Every structure is written in structure tokens, then in C-alpha cells.
């Protein structure tokens, strides 16, 4: 019991939802979801995506919460406690989340620069050129990235309640307010409402095997599943927290934010722009034509920065917990090690958009490689393995006890969750994974 007490935990059920929703809602919702949607046929992609969220993402999120909450341990020890010899699955998740940090921190850094530049009218007239020049420069993006990592560091060394919980309580309400203000404003514009219809209308001709893989990868990414972040948060939930209820709240909030972000972006009339530049090139361009454009642009990039920060602290915490609990380091020493490691990898990722652009693997620079490898390979793989673990390896009675007692999945939904985890997730994710990879490789 004292061991559990020492590792800290969230003070209440609402804050558990806020923190986990903070992990889920991030660049994935506001930066990635809109451009992946527009690349994959709009409404058609959204339908497939929602299916992935409901039938694959939600059960996996419940599974991951359960493993953390049941053991109250870091990802490696959590898996190993439930079944000896399975600690590697936690380690695989932590390696993946570390790789994600490498490029995610770089984009997070950009949001700071863009918020500042928008507020001070510093972007100028050519938005594409500004983006290219800034992101491929050596020092400016690196300094922003380091600043963002240091913000993370400060929150993490504050501890679970003093750092993560406090930050979530401030950041999440602010994020929702900004999002709602921006959504109302964009729907108020008549051309906004018109553009919306075009984007959400399904275009099934663009659907390929890769579309399913993209939808699934996006669903896993946006819910932060498989990588230890949700597991570690689950381990901090109070006894008696309803895991299924918390997961449903997180999934609902996350989906709502993704759809709202798509509404904001597409209603601004940028549906013709696609790719990762959507948020950074098209949005400032659109804002610049509006009254009070700088104000709206600043608000938009603050929204991105807040979303990114509440996600990156969960990544940082997952890896830090390993050094603290498994390697016996103090919280500040463990966090410092993660911070330095993240800075090193993010430096490589950032420079790979500029001076190191020539270093390419499978035609991709390091930045794209980190993004693609984690989204297309690691996330589905972790999804398959986690569902096999919870559905087949974890002793049935123990898993049932966790989910039906404290976990709160009632007797009728428990068999559904178990069925999804035992059969639907491993089979469906494997099929999509294999066909998607074949499709992806042949497109290279
Ligand atoms: N869910 C976050 C997003 O949508 O931006 C990204 C993320 C957070 C991935 C935490 C992985 C993770 F462990």
C-alpha cells in the first residue's frame, strides 16, 4: 500500500478524465486529423475512422487503463506483473513513444513560434516561404523545440498531482474555450458553412487499403493507445474510478475535438491544401484575410500549443516513470534523462528538415521516417499485441475482476469488450496492417 501511495496519483475522477483527454487531444486532432481526412476523401475517411475509434480504439483504451490501474506500475513492470516475461511489451511501447516525441516536440516548438509571430504580425505575406524558411532553419526551430521540452520538464518534475494534474486543470478548460470560440467564429462566416459541405461529403473513390491503415493509425495515435501513456495515467487513477466510463468520456471528447478542428480548418476554405502544412501555411493565410486576423491566428496557434503540451507531458511521464520506478532514480533525475534524450532526438528530427535533409531512408528524411514508422508500423503492431495480451494472456478471472468491479464495465458490456479484444482487434488490425503495408511499399 505504501508503495502505491509514494508513487502519487490523481486527486479525483474528473481530473483523471481531464488528464487522459489531455493526452488524447493533441496535434493528432488539430494538425494531423484534418489533413489526413482531406487526403483520404473527406467524409468517407471519417466514417472508416469512426469505426476504428469505436471498435478498435475504445476497447484498447479500456485494456490499457486496466493494465495500469490493476498493477499501479510503470508500463514495463505492469505487463510483467500480470504475466511474467511480458515486460518487453511495455518496453516496446516506451520505445515507440520516445520515437514519437522526437518529431512531435519539433512541431510543438513551431506552434510557439507561430503564436508569437502571429501576435506580432511577423509572418509576412508569403506563408509558404515563411514556413519553409523557418522549419528548415537551424537555430530558430531548435530553440522553440527546446523551450517546449523545458516546459514539459517543469511540469513533470512537479509530480503527478503538483505538475500533471495542476497543468491539466488549467490547460484543458482553456483549450475547450478557445476551440469553441474558433468554431463559432468559423461557422459564422458564410463561405465557411459552404466549404464544410464539400469536405464532409464522402468520396469513396479515394478509399484504398492505405486509407484503412491511415484511419486505424490515426485512431490509435489520437487515443494515445499502445504506448504506455494511457497505461501510466490509468495507474494513477484512484481506486473506484470507472475505467470504461473514463475511456468513453476520453474517446468522446477526443472525437469531438477532432471533428471541430476539421470544421474550423475546412470552413476557413482551405480544403484544397493538404499535407502537414495545412495548419501552418493555409491557416495563417486564411486568417490574414479576416478582420482581426492576427488575433484569430494567435488564438489558433495557442490552441495547438496547449493541445501539444497536454499530450507531450503524458509521453514524457510514461518514459520518466520507467527511470524512476525501474531504475530507482529520483523523479528529477529520471525526468532530466528523458528531457536530454528527447532534446537529442528532436535535434536530429528538426535538422533533418534543413541541413540534414540529404540523409534519407526509404526516400524519407528522419522527421518523416519517425512519423511514418511509428504511425504505420509501431502503432498497429502495439494494438495487435496489447489486444492479444489482454484478451488471451491475462487470466480471464483477473481481467474480469478488474473490469467488472472497480473498472465498472457492467455485466452486459464486459463480454462485448472481451470479444472485441480477443477476436476483432487482433484479426482486423492484422489484416489492415498487412494490406496497408503492402499498399504502402508498392507506392514508394
Ligand atoms: N494523442 C496525441 C495526439 O493526438 O496528438 C499523441 C500522443 C500522445 C501519442 C501520447 C502517444 C502518446 F503516448
Tab-separated table of C-alpha atoms and ligand atoms in Angstrom:
chain	number	residue	atom	x	y	z
A	1	UNK	CA	0.000	0.000	0.000
A	2	UNK	CA	2.745	2.444	0.915
A	3	UNK	CA	4.412	1.789	-2.412
A	4	UNK	CA	1.205	2.806	-4.133
A	5	UNK	CA	0.967	5.927	-2.019
A	6	UNK	CA	4.511	7.032	-2.748
A	7	UNK	CA	4.117	6.984	-6.477
A	8	UNK	CA	1.334	9.570	-6.343
A	9	UNK	CA	-1.939	9.633	-8.224
A	10	UNK	CA	-4.710	11.877	-9.496
A	11	UNK	CA	-6.867	13.512	-6.860
A	12	UNK	CA	-10.241	12.773	-8.392
A	13	UNK	CA	-12.278	11.232	-11.181
A	14	UNK	CA	-12.838	14.379	-13.159
A	15	UNK	CA	-9.158	15.194	-13.231
A	16	UNK	CA	-8.474	11.633	-14.388
A	17	UNK	CA	-10.669	12.352	-17.403
A	18	UNK	CA	-9.080	15.755	-17.965
A	19	UNK	CA	-5.544	14.381	-17.879
A	20	UNK	CA	-6.302	11.397	-20.122
A	21	UNK	CA	-8.263	13.600	-22.520
A	22	UNK	CA	-5.259	15.922	-22.461
A	23	UNK	CA	-3.056	13.067	-23.593
A	24	UNK	CA	-5.500	12.090	-26.315
A	25	UNK	CA	-6.281	15.571	-27.621
A	26	UNK	CA	-3.176	16.889	-29.295
A	27	UNK	CA	-1.540	17.697	-32.595
A	28	UNK	CA	-3.157	14.468	-33.772
A	29	UNK	CA	-6.567	16.106	-33.586
A	30	UNK	CA	-5.861	19.617	-34.796
A	31	UNK	CA	-2.853	19.243	-37.058
A	32	UNK	CA	-2.982	15.650	-38.311
A	33	UNK	CA	-6.670	14.691	-38.477
A	34	UNK	CA	-7.773	17.477	-40.842
A	35	UNK	CA	-5.008	16.896	-43.373
A	36	UNK	CA	-5.276	13.114	-43.315
A	37	UNK	CA	-9.026	13.486	-43.781
A	38	UNK	CA	-8.656	15.763	-46.766
A	39	UNK	CA	-6.051	13.471	-48.339
A	40	UNK	CA	-8.286	10.433	-47.949
A	41	UNK	CA	-11.589	11.536	-49.373
A	42	UNK	CA	-13.171	13.549	-46.536
A	43	UNK	CA	-16.413	12.042	-45.307
A	44	UNK	CA	-15.516	8.527	-46.480
A	45	UNK	CA	-12.395	8.592	-44.356
A	46	UNK	CA	-14.317	9.936	-41.364
A	47	UNK	CA	-16.763	7.029	-41.486
A	48	UNK	CA	-13.936	4.470	-41.507
A	49	UNK	CA	-12.102	6.403	-38.828
A	50	UNK	CA	-15.121	6.474	-36.509
A	51	UNK	CA	-15.457	2.698	-36.942
A	52	UNK	CA	-11.805	2.261	-35.945
A	53	UNK	CA	-12.262	4.503	-32.904
A	54	UNK	CA	-15.325	2.645	-31.681
A	55	UNK	CA	-14.419	-0.982	-32.379
A	56	UNK	CA	-10.637	-0.900	-32.008
A	57	UNK	CA	-9.518	2.250	-30.188
A	58	UNK	CA	-12.073	2.251	-27.374
A	59	UNK	CA	-11.547	-1.395	-26.294
A	60	UNK	CA	-7.788	-0.920	-26.481
A	61	UNK	CA	-8.008	2.195	-24.344
A	62	UNK	CA	-10.053	0.304	-21.748
A	63	UNK	CA	-7.496	-2.516	-21.924
A	64	UNK	CA	-4.592	-0.171	-21.365
A	65	UNK	CA	-6.276	1.640	-18.483
A	66	UNK	CA	-7.000	-1.762	-16.915
A	67	UNK	CA	-3.403	-2.967	-17.080
A	68	UNK	CA	-2.171	0.252	-15.453
A	69	UNK	CA	-4.927	0.514	-12.875
A	70	UNK	CA	-4.722	-3.142	-11.927
A	71	UNK	CA	-0.990	-3.131	-11.265
A	72	UNK	CA	-0.318	0.527	-10.353
A	73	UNK	CA	3.051	0.222	-12.010
A	74	UNK	CA	5.106	1.655	-14.870
A	75	UNK	CA	4.446	0.090	-18.303
A	76	UNK	CA	7.233	-2.495	-18.172
A	77	UNK	CA	6.502	-3.739	-14.657
A	78	UNK	CA	2.757	-3.574	-15.287
A	79	UNK	CA	2.829	-6.136	-18.099
A	80	UNK	CA	5.411	-8.253	-16.277
A	81	UNK	CA	3.299	-8.294	-13.100
A	82	UNK	CA	0.259	-9.618	-14.881
A	83	UNK	CA	2.270	-12.202	-16.809
A	84	UNK	CA	5.919	-12.908	-16.245
A	85	UNK	CA	8.056	-12.458	-19.312
A	86	UNK	CA	5.812	-9.818	-20.925
A	87	UNK	CA	7.676	-6.716	-19.765
A	88	UNK	CA	9.048	-6.315	-23.289
A	89	UNK	CA	5.611	-5.210	-24.486
A	90	UNK	CA	5.770	-2.232	-22.131
A	91	UNK	CA	9.305	-1.541	-23.329
A	92	UNK	CA	8.209	-1.632	-26.970
A	93	UNK	CA	5.542	0.955	-26.180
A	94	UNK	CA	8.056	3.193	-24.444
A	95	UNK	CA	10.483	2.980	-27.363
A	96	UNK	CA	7.643	3.975	-29.706
A	97	UNK	CA	6.541	6.876	-27.568
A	98	UNK	CA	10.136	8.070	-27.403
A	99	UNK	CA	10.386	7.979	-31.208
A	100	UNK	CA	7.133	9.926	-31.445
A	101	UNK	CA	8.498	12.518	-29.037
A	102	UNK	CA	11.373	13.037	-31.469
A	103	UNK	CA	9.245	14.688	-34.143
A	104	UNK	CA	6.234	15.699	-32.028
A	105	UNK	CA	8.315	18.093	-29.953
A	106	UNK	CA	9.574	19.762	-33.124
A	107	UNK	CA	6.058	20.539	-34.367
A	108	UNK	CA	5.118	21.609	-30.840
A	109	UNK	CA	8.016	24.066	-30.947
A	110	UNK	CA	6.721	25.506	-34.228
A	111	UNK	CA	3.391	26.329	-32.570
A	112	UNK	CA	5.185	28.641	-30.115
A	113	UNK	CA	6.930	30.485	-32.895
A	114	UNK	CA	3.723	30.760	-34.914
A	115	UNK	CA	1.732	32.046	-31.936
A	116	UNK	CA	4.407	34.669	-31.323
A	117	UNK	CA	4.795	35.604	-34.988
A	118	UNK	CA	1.021	35.898	-35.416
A	119	UNK	CA	0.700	38.123	-32.365
A	120	UNK	CA	3.482	40.408	-33.553
A	121	UNK	CA	2.466	40.400	-37.216
A	122	UNK	CA	5.756	38.734	-38.092
A	123	UNK	CA	4.720	36.132	-40.674
A	124	UNK	CA	4.653	38.470	-43.649
A	125	UNK	CA	2.883	37.926	-46.952
A	126	UNK	CA	4.277	34.662	-48.292
A	127	UNK	CA	3.108	31.981	-45.900
A	128	UNK	CA	4.612	29.039	-47.764
A	129	UNK	CA	8.014	30.719	-47.863
A	130	UNK	CA	7.832	31.613	-44.175
A	131	UNK	CA	7.083	28.005	-43.279
A	132	UNK	CA	9.860	26.612	-45.460
A	133	UNK	CA	12.382	29.132	-44.262
A	134	UNK	CA	11.542	28.738	-40.596
A	135	UNK	CA	11.272	24.938	-40.431
A	136	UNK	CA	14.441	24.341	-42.438
A	137	UNK	CA	16.499	26.848	-40.469
A	138	UNK	CA	18.980	25.525	-37.945
A	139	UNK	CA	18.593	27.504	-34.754
A	140	UNK	CA	15.168	29.137	-34.628
A	141	UNK	CA	13.104	25.914	-34.672
A	142	UNK	CA	15.575	24.208	-32.345
A	143	UNK	CA	15.289	26.958	-29.752
A	144	UNK	CA	11.476	26.763	-29.884
A	145	UNK	CA	11.626	22.978	-29.561
A	146	UNK	CA	13.946	23.140	-26.562
A	147	UNK	CA	11.699	25.725	-24.947
A	148	UNK	CA	8.749	23.402	-25.352
A	149	UNK	CA	10.672	20.463	-23.912
A	150	UNK	CA	11.697	22.574	-20.921
A	151	UNK	CA	8.015	23.436	-20.309
A	152	UNK	CA	7.359	19.699	-20.207
A	153	UNK	CA	10.238	19.171	-17.863
A	154	UNK	CA	8.943	21.744	-15.388
A	155	UNK	CA	5.509	20.128	-15.293
A	156	UNK	CA	6.893	16.597	-14.944
A	157	UNK	CA	9.224	17.370	-12.056
A	158	UNK	CA	6.226	18.935	-10.308
A	159	UNK	CA	4.909	15.394	-9.864
A	160	UNK	CA	1.622	13.710	-10.695
A	161	UNK	CA	-0.598	15.956	-8.601
A	162	UNK	CA	1.577	19.056	-8.361
A	163	UNK	CA	2.548	19.001	-12.029
A	164	UNK	CA	0.377	16.947	-14.410
A	165	UNK	CA	-2.885	17.348	-12.515
A	166	UNK	CA	-2.496	21.078	-11.943
A	167	UNK	CA	-1.457	21.707	-15.541
A	168	UNK	CA	-4.370	19.659	-16.905
A	169	UNK	CA	-6.862	21.567	-14.770
A	170	UNK	CA	-5.684	24.845	-16.251
A	171	UNK	CA	-4.900	23.795	-19.818
A	172	UNK	CA	-7.904	21.681	-20.717
A	173	UNK	CA	-10.686	24.168	-19.897
A	174	UNK	CA	-8.686	26.859	-21.699
A	175	UNK	CA	-8.299	24.585	-24.715
A	176	UNK	CA	-12.051	23.907	-24.863
A	177	UNK	CA	-12.893	27.601	-24.600
A	178	UNK	CA	-10.514	28.546	-27.427
A	179	UNK	CA	-11.816	25.717	-29.579
A	180	UNK	CA	-15.432	26.730	-29.097
A	181	UNK	CA	-14.700	30.400	-29.807
A	182	UNK	CA	-12.862	29.498	-33.023
A	183	UNK	CA	-15.608	27.081	-34.107
A	184	UNK	CA	-18.347	29.639	-33.593
A	185	UNK	CA	-16.359	32.245	-35.464
A	186	UNK	CA	-15.636	29.997	-38.444
A	187	UNK	CA	-19.214	28.804	-38.761
A	188	UNK	CA	-20.381	32.379	-38.581
A	189	UNK	CA	-18.570	33.055	-41.879
A	190	UNK	CA	-20.933	32.207	-44.775
A	191	UNK	CA	-18.171	30.831	-47.014
A	192	UNK	CA	-17.208	28.639	-44.082
A	193	UNK	CA	-20.534	26.868	-43.981
A	194	UNK	CA	-20.372	26.266	-47.709
A	195	UNK	CA	-16.880	24.788	-47.687
A	196	UNK	CA	-17.866	22.447	-44.910
A	197	UNK	CA	-20.365	20.542	-47.002
A	198	UNK	CA	-17.735	19.823	-49.646
A	199	UNK	CA	-15.322	18.300	-47.196
A	200	UNK	CA	-17.672	16.120	-45.228
A	201	UNK	CA	-19.319	14.696	-48.341
A	202	UNK	CA	-17.922	11.170	-48.703
A	203	UNK	CA	-15.772	10.463	-51.745
A	204	UNK	CA	-15.350	6.690	-51.784
A	205	UNK	CA	-13.254	6.752	-54.943
A	206	UNK	CA	-10.265	7.803	-52.841
A	207	UNK	CA	-10.559	4.841	-50.473
A	208	UNK	CA	-7.751	2.271	-50.799
A	209	UNK	CA	-6.085	-0.251	-48.488
A	210	UNK	CA	-3.879	2.569	-47.286
A	211	UNK	CA	-6.992	4.551	-46.281
A	212	UNK	CA	-7.902	1.874	-43.743
A	213	UNK	CA	-4.355	1.820	-42.423
A	214	UNK	CA	-4.323	5.605	-42.161
A	215	UNK	CA	-7.669	5.596	-40.359
A	216	UNK	CA	-6.551	2.937	-37.923
A	217	UNK	CA	-3.155	4.521	-37.312
A	218	UNK	CA	-4.856	7.858	-36.733
A	219	UNK	CA	-7.363	6.278	-34.309
A	220	UNK	CA	-4.581	4.695	-32.258
A	221	UNK	CA	-2.425	7.812	-32.397
A	222	UNK	CA	-5.175	10.161	-31.353
A	223	UNK	CA	-6.186	7.970	-28.407
A	224	UNK	CA	-2.510	7.552	-27.398
A	225	UNK	CA	-3.023	3.790	-27.120
A	226	UNK	CA	-0.346	1.116	-27.007
A	227	UNK	CA	2.491	3.333	-25.894
A	228	UNK	CA	2.323	3.315	-22.131
A	229	UNK	CA	0.998	6.870	-21.780
A	230	UNK	CA	-2.579	5.805	-21.064
A	231	UNK	CA	-1.300	2.870	-19.036
A	232	UNK	CA	0.666	5.124	-16.718
A	233	UNK	CA	-2.275	7.520	-16.361
A	234	UNK	CA	-4.535	4.526	-15.620
A	235	UNK	CA	-2.107	3.543	-12.884
A	236	UNK	CA	-2.630	6.962	-11.280
A	237	UNK	CA	-6.439	6.717	-11.274
A	238	UNK	CA	-7.985	6.476	-7.803
A	239	UNK	CA	-9.492	3.219	-6.663
A	240	UNK	CA	-13.083	3.111	-7.743
A	241	UNK	CA	-12.526	5.076	-10.947
A	242	UNK	CA	-14.754	3.609	-13.631
A	243	UNK	CA	-12.347	2.692	-16.403
A	244	UNK	CA	-14.954	2.148	-19.097
A	245	UNK	CA	-16.738	5.380	-18.233
A	246	UNK	CA	-13.466	7.294	-18.220
A	247	UNK	CA	-12.485	5.758	-21.553
A	248	UNK	CA	-15.844	6.635	-23.110
A	249	UNK	CA	-15.520	10.238	-21.903
A	250	UNK	CA	-11.985	10.473	-23.284
A	251	UNK	CA	-12.962	8.989	-26.641
A	252	UNK	CA	-15.996	11.276	-26.926
A	253	UNK	CA	-14.041	14.419	-26.098
A	254	UNK	CA	-11.228	13.432	-28.428
A	255	UNK	CA	-13.582	12.747	-31.331
A	256	UNK	CA	-15.488	15.945	-30.721
A	257	UNK	CA	-12.278	17.966	-30.779
A	258	UNK	CA	-11.024	16.286	-33.976
A	259	UNK	CA	-14.286	16.939	-35.789
A	260	UNK	CA	-14.459	20.515	-34.510
A	261	UNK	CA	-10.879	21.142	-35.595
A	262	UNK	CA	-11.743	19.829	-39.053
A	263	UNK	CA	-14.771	22.131	-39.122
A	264	UNK	CA	-12.616	25.123	-38.170
A	265	UNK	CA	-9.933	24.346	-40.711
A	266	UNK	CA	-12.163	23.387	-43.619
A	267	UNK	CA	-14.696	26.092	-43.011
A	268	UNK	CA	-11.834	28.508	-43.392
A	269	UNK	CA	-11.848	27.336	-47.009
A	270	UNK	CA	-8.551	25.506	-47.120
A	271	UNK	CA	-9.777	22.161	-48.367
A	272	UNK	CA	-7.520	22.352	-51.395
A	273	UNK	CA	-4.372	22.488	-49.347
A	274	UNK	CA	-3.237	19.243	-47.911
A	275	UNK	CA	-0.347	17.664	-46.119
A	276	UNK	CA	1.315	18.600	-42.874
A	277	UNK	CA	1.477	22.233	-43.952
A	278	UNK	CA	-2.278	22.601	-43.686
A	279	UNK	CA	-2.256	24.109	-40.203
A	280	UNK	CA	0.901	26.146	-40.635
A	281	UNK	CA	0.546	27.571	-44.129
A	282	UNK	CA	-3.106	27.540	-45.066
A	283	UNK	CA	-4.476	28.714	-41.741
A	284	UNK	CA	-2.343	31.860	-41.343
A	285	UNK	CA	-3.110	32.676	-44.974
A	286	UNK	CA	-6.834	32.460	-44.328
A	287	UNK	CA	-6.659	34.394	-41.073
A	288	UNK	CA	-4.730	37.177	-42.768
A	289	UNK	CA	-7.763	37.983	-44.919
A	290	UNK	CA	-10.097	38.284	-41.951
A	291	UNK	CA	-10.756	41.232	-39.721
A	292	UNK	CA	-8.655	40.899	-36.560
A	293	UNK	CA	-6.721	38.192	-38.398
A	294	UNK	CA	-3.684	38.318	-36.124
A	295	UNK	CA	-5.846	37.809	-33.098
A	296	UNK	CA	-7.546	34.708	-34.553
A	297	UNK	CA	-4.256	33.291	-35.773
A	298	UNK	CA	-2.638	33.745	-32.365
A	299	UNK	CA	-5.595	32.035	-30.733
A	300	UNK	CA	-5.361	29.136	-33.182
A	301	UNK	CA	-1.664	28.538	-32.533
A	302	UNK	CA	-2.159	28.852	-28.783
A	303	UNK	CA	-4.778	26.136	-29.135
A	304	UNK	CA	-2.266	23.932	-30.955
A	305	UNK	CA	0.404	24.628	-28.326
A	306	UNK	CA	-1.925	23.771	-25.434
A	307	UNK	CA	-3.070	20.579	-27.107
A	308	UNK	CA	0.529	19.598	-27.799
A	309	UNK	CA	1.651	20.322	-24.244
A	310	UNK	CA	-1.079	18.266	-22.594
A	311	UNK	CA	-0.105	15.343	-24.859
A	312	UNK	CA	3.649	15.573	-24.546
A	313	UNK	CA	3.527	15.526	-20.742
A	314	UNK	CA	1.895	12.088	-20.907
A	315	UNK	CA	4.631	10.828	-23.243
A	316	UNK	CA	7.336	12.280	-21.026
A	317	UNK	CA	5.700	10.855	-17.893
A	318	UNK	CA	5.465	7.346	-19.362
A	319	UNK	CA	9.208	7.212	-20.041
A	320	UNK	CA	10.138	9.060	-16.834
A	321	UNK	CA	8.148	6.542	-14.756
A	322	UNK	CA	10.408	3.811	-16.094
A	323	UNK	CA	13.573	5.518	-14.845
A	324	UNK	CA	12.007	6.392	-11.500
A	325	UNK	CA	10.372	3.070	-10.704
A	326	UNK	CA	12.556	0.611	-12.509
A	327	UNK	CA	15.941	2.259	-12.277
A	328	UNK	CA	15.431	3.758	-8.827
A	329	UNK	CA	16.209	7.329	-9.873
A	330	UNK	CA	14.736	10.389	-8.223
A	331	UNK	CA	11.915	12.000	-10.160
A	332	UNK	CA	14.036	14.950	-11.190
A	333	UNK	CA	16.974	12.773	-12.287
A	334	UNK	CA	14.691	10.472	-14.316
A	335	UNK	CA	12.914	13.421	-15.890
A	336	UNK	CA	16.228	15.091	-16.732
A	337	UNK	CA	17.420	11.994	-18.538
A	338	UNK	CA	14.220	11.851	-20.612
A	339	UNK	CA	14.438	15.568	-21.316
A	340	UNK	CA	18.012	15.276	-22.567
A	341	UNK	CA	17.180	12.213	-24.676
A	342	UNK	CA	14.154	13.957	-26.185
A	343	UNK	CA	16.232	17.047	-26.955
A	344	UNK	CA	18.831	14.932	-28.740
A	345	UNK	CA	16.327	13.079	-30.920
A	346	UNK	CA	14.301	16.224	-31.606
A	347	UNK	CA	17.505	17.970	-32.692
A	348	UNK	CA	18.111	15.287	-35.314
A	349	UNK	CA	14.473	15.440	-36.446
A	350	UNK	CA	14.478	19.223	-36.712
A	351	UNK	CA	17.782	19.369	-38.597
A	352	UNK	CA	16.544	16.683	-40.980
A	353	UNK	CA	14.185	19.302	-42.397
A	354	UNK	CA	17.127	21.567	-43.141
A	355	UNK	CA	20.844	20.907	-43.227
A	356	UNK	CA	20.431	17.128	-42.867
A	357	UNK	CA	17.678	16.778	-45.434
A	358	UNK	CA	20.059	14.739	-47.564
A	359	UNK	CA	20.042	11.865	-45.081
A	360	UNK	CA	17.239	9.669	-46.339
A	361	UNK	CA	15.947	6.218	-45.519
A	362	UNK	CA	13.392	4.665	-47.901
A	363	UNK	CA	13.207	8.085	-49.513
A	364	UNK	CA	12.209	9.806	-46.274
A	365	UNK	CA	14.100	12.249	-44.095
A	366	UNK	CA	14.412	11.374	-40.395
A	367	UNK	CA	11.434	13.542	-39.465
A	368	UNK	CA	9.036	11.772	-41.851
A	369	UNK	CA	10.592	8.432	-41.035
A	370	UNK	CA	9.805	8.846	-37.315
A	371	UNK	CA	6.240	9.880	-38.153
A	372	UNK	CA	5.569	7.129	-40.707
A	373	UNK	CA	7.363	4.317	-38.929
A	374	UNK	CA	5.508	4.911	-35.656
A	375	UNK	CA	2.086	5.512	-37.232
A	376	UNK	CA	2.169	2.794	-39.872
A	377	UNK	CA	4.254	0.079	-38.221
A	378	UNK	CA	4.542	0.518	-34.452
A	379	UNK	CA	1.007	1.608	-33.592
A	380	UNK	CA	-0.811	-1.246	-35.349
A	381	UNK	CA	1.736	-3.717	-34.008
A	382	UNK	CA	1.256	-2.478	-30.449
A	383	UNK	CA	-2.506	-2.598	-30.973
A	384	UNK	CA	-2.320	-6.250	-32.022
A	385	UNK	CA	-0.007	-7.208	-29.165
A	386	UNK	CA	-1.942	-5.315	-26.472
A	387	UNK	CA	-5.239	-6.877	-27.508
A	388	UNK	CA	-3.660	-10.350	-27.562
A	389	UNK	CA	-2.196	-9.722	-24.128
A	390	UNK	CA	-5.422	-8.564	-22.526
A	391	UNK	CA	-7.691	-10.900	-24.482
A	392	UNK	CA	-5.635	-14.097	-24.370
A	393	UNK	CA	-2.706	-13.879	-21.963
A	394	UNK	CA	-4.237	-12.126	-18.943
A	395	UNK	CA	-6.055	-14.633	-16.748
A	396	UNK	CA	-9.708	-14.398	-17.569
A	397	UNK	CA	-10.942	-14.103	-13.984
A	398	UNK	CA	-8.402	-11.421	-13.111
A	399	UNK	CA	-9.207	-9.316	-16.111
A	400	UNK	CA	-12.895	-9.782	-15.467
A	401	UNK	CA	-12.467	-8.749	-11.854
A	402	UNK	CA	-10.620	-5.592	-12.861
A	403	UNK	CA	-13.149	-4.616	-15.482
A	404	UNK	CA	-16.371	-5.503	-13.742
A	405	UNK	CA	-15.613	-4.489	-10.171
A	406	UNK	CA	-13.634	-1.296	-9.880
A	407	UNK	CA	-13.343	-0.954	-13.580
A	408	UNK	CA	-17.070	-0.589	-13.807
A	409	UNK	CA	-17.807	-2.265	-17.139
A	410	UNK	CA	-21.172	-3.706	-16.285
A	411	UNK	CA	-22.092	-7.304	-16.879
A	412	UNK	CA	-23.613	-6.697	-20.286
A	413	UNK	CA	-20.792	-4.703	-21.836
A	414	UNK	CA	-17.961	-6.825	-20.433
A	415	UNK	CA	-18.488	-9.720	-22.891
A	416	UNK	CA	-18.585	-7.233	-25.767
A	417	UNK	CA	-15.291	-5.648	-24.737
A	418	UNK	CA	-13.726	-9.064	-24.259
A	419	UNK	CA	-14.958	-10.259	-27.642
A	420	UNK	CA	-13.598	-7.145	-29.339
A	421	UNK	CA	-10.227	-7.574	-27.636
A	422	UNK	CA	-9.952	-11.319	-28.271
A	423	UNK	CA	-11.122	-11.538	-31.859
A	424	UNK	CA	-11.972	-8.276	-33.574
A	425	UNK	CA	-8.879	-6.252	-32.648
A	426	UNK	CA	-6.155	-8.811	-33.380
A	427	UNK	CA	-7.752	-10.050	-36.601
A	428	UNK	CA	-8.896	-6.752	-38.049
A	429	UNK	CA	-5.778	-4.844	-37.102
A	430	UNK	CA	-3.578	-7.605	-38.576
A	431	UNK	CA	-5.479	-7.625	-41.863
A	432	UNK	CA	-5.401	-3.846	-42.203
A	433	UNK	CA	-1.757	-3.819	-41.150
A	434	UNK	CA	-0.639	-6.394	-43.727
A	435	UNK	CA	-2.637	-4.988	-46.640
A	436	UNK	CA	-1.780	-1.430	-45.719
A	437	UNK	CA	1.933	-2.202	-45.595
A	438	UNK	CA	1.816	-3.913	-48.993
A	439	UNK	CA	-0.031	-0.925	-50.411
A	440	UNK	CA	2.405	1.496	-48.801
A	441	UNK	CA	5.510	-0.317	-50.017
A	442	UNK	CA	4.206	-0.539	-53.557
A	443	UNK	CA	3.553	3.195	-53.503
A	444	UNK	CA	7.137	4.030	-52.565
B	1	LIG	N1	-2.790	11.504	-28.770
B	1	LIG	C1	-1.847	12.519	-29.110
B	1	LIG	C2	-2.380	13.338	-30.276
B	1	LIG	O1	-3.437	13.024	-30.824
B	1	LIG	O2	-1.737	14.302	-30.659
B	1	LIG	C3	-0.498	11.981	-29.436
B	1	LIG	C4	0.084	11.031	-28.436
B	1	LIG	C5	0.090	11.324	-27.077
B	1	LIG	C6	0.657	9.858	-28.871
B	1	LIG	C7	0.626	10.435	-26.170
B	1	LIG	C8	1.206	8.982	-27.982
B	1	LIG	C9	1.185	9.263	-26.644
B	1	LIG	F1	1.709	8.405	-25.817
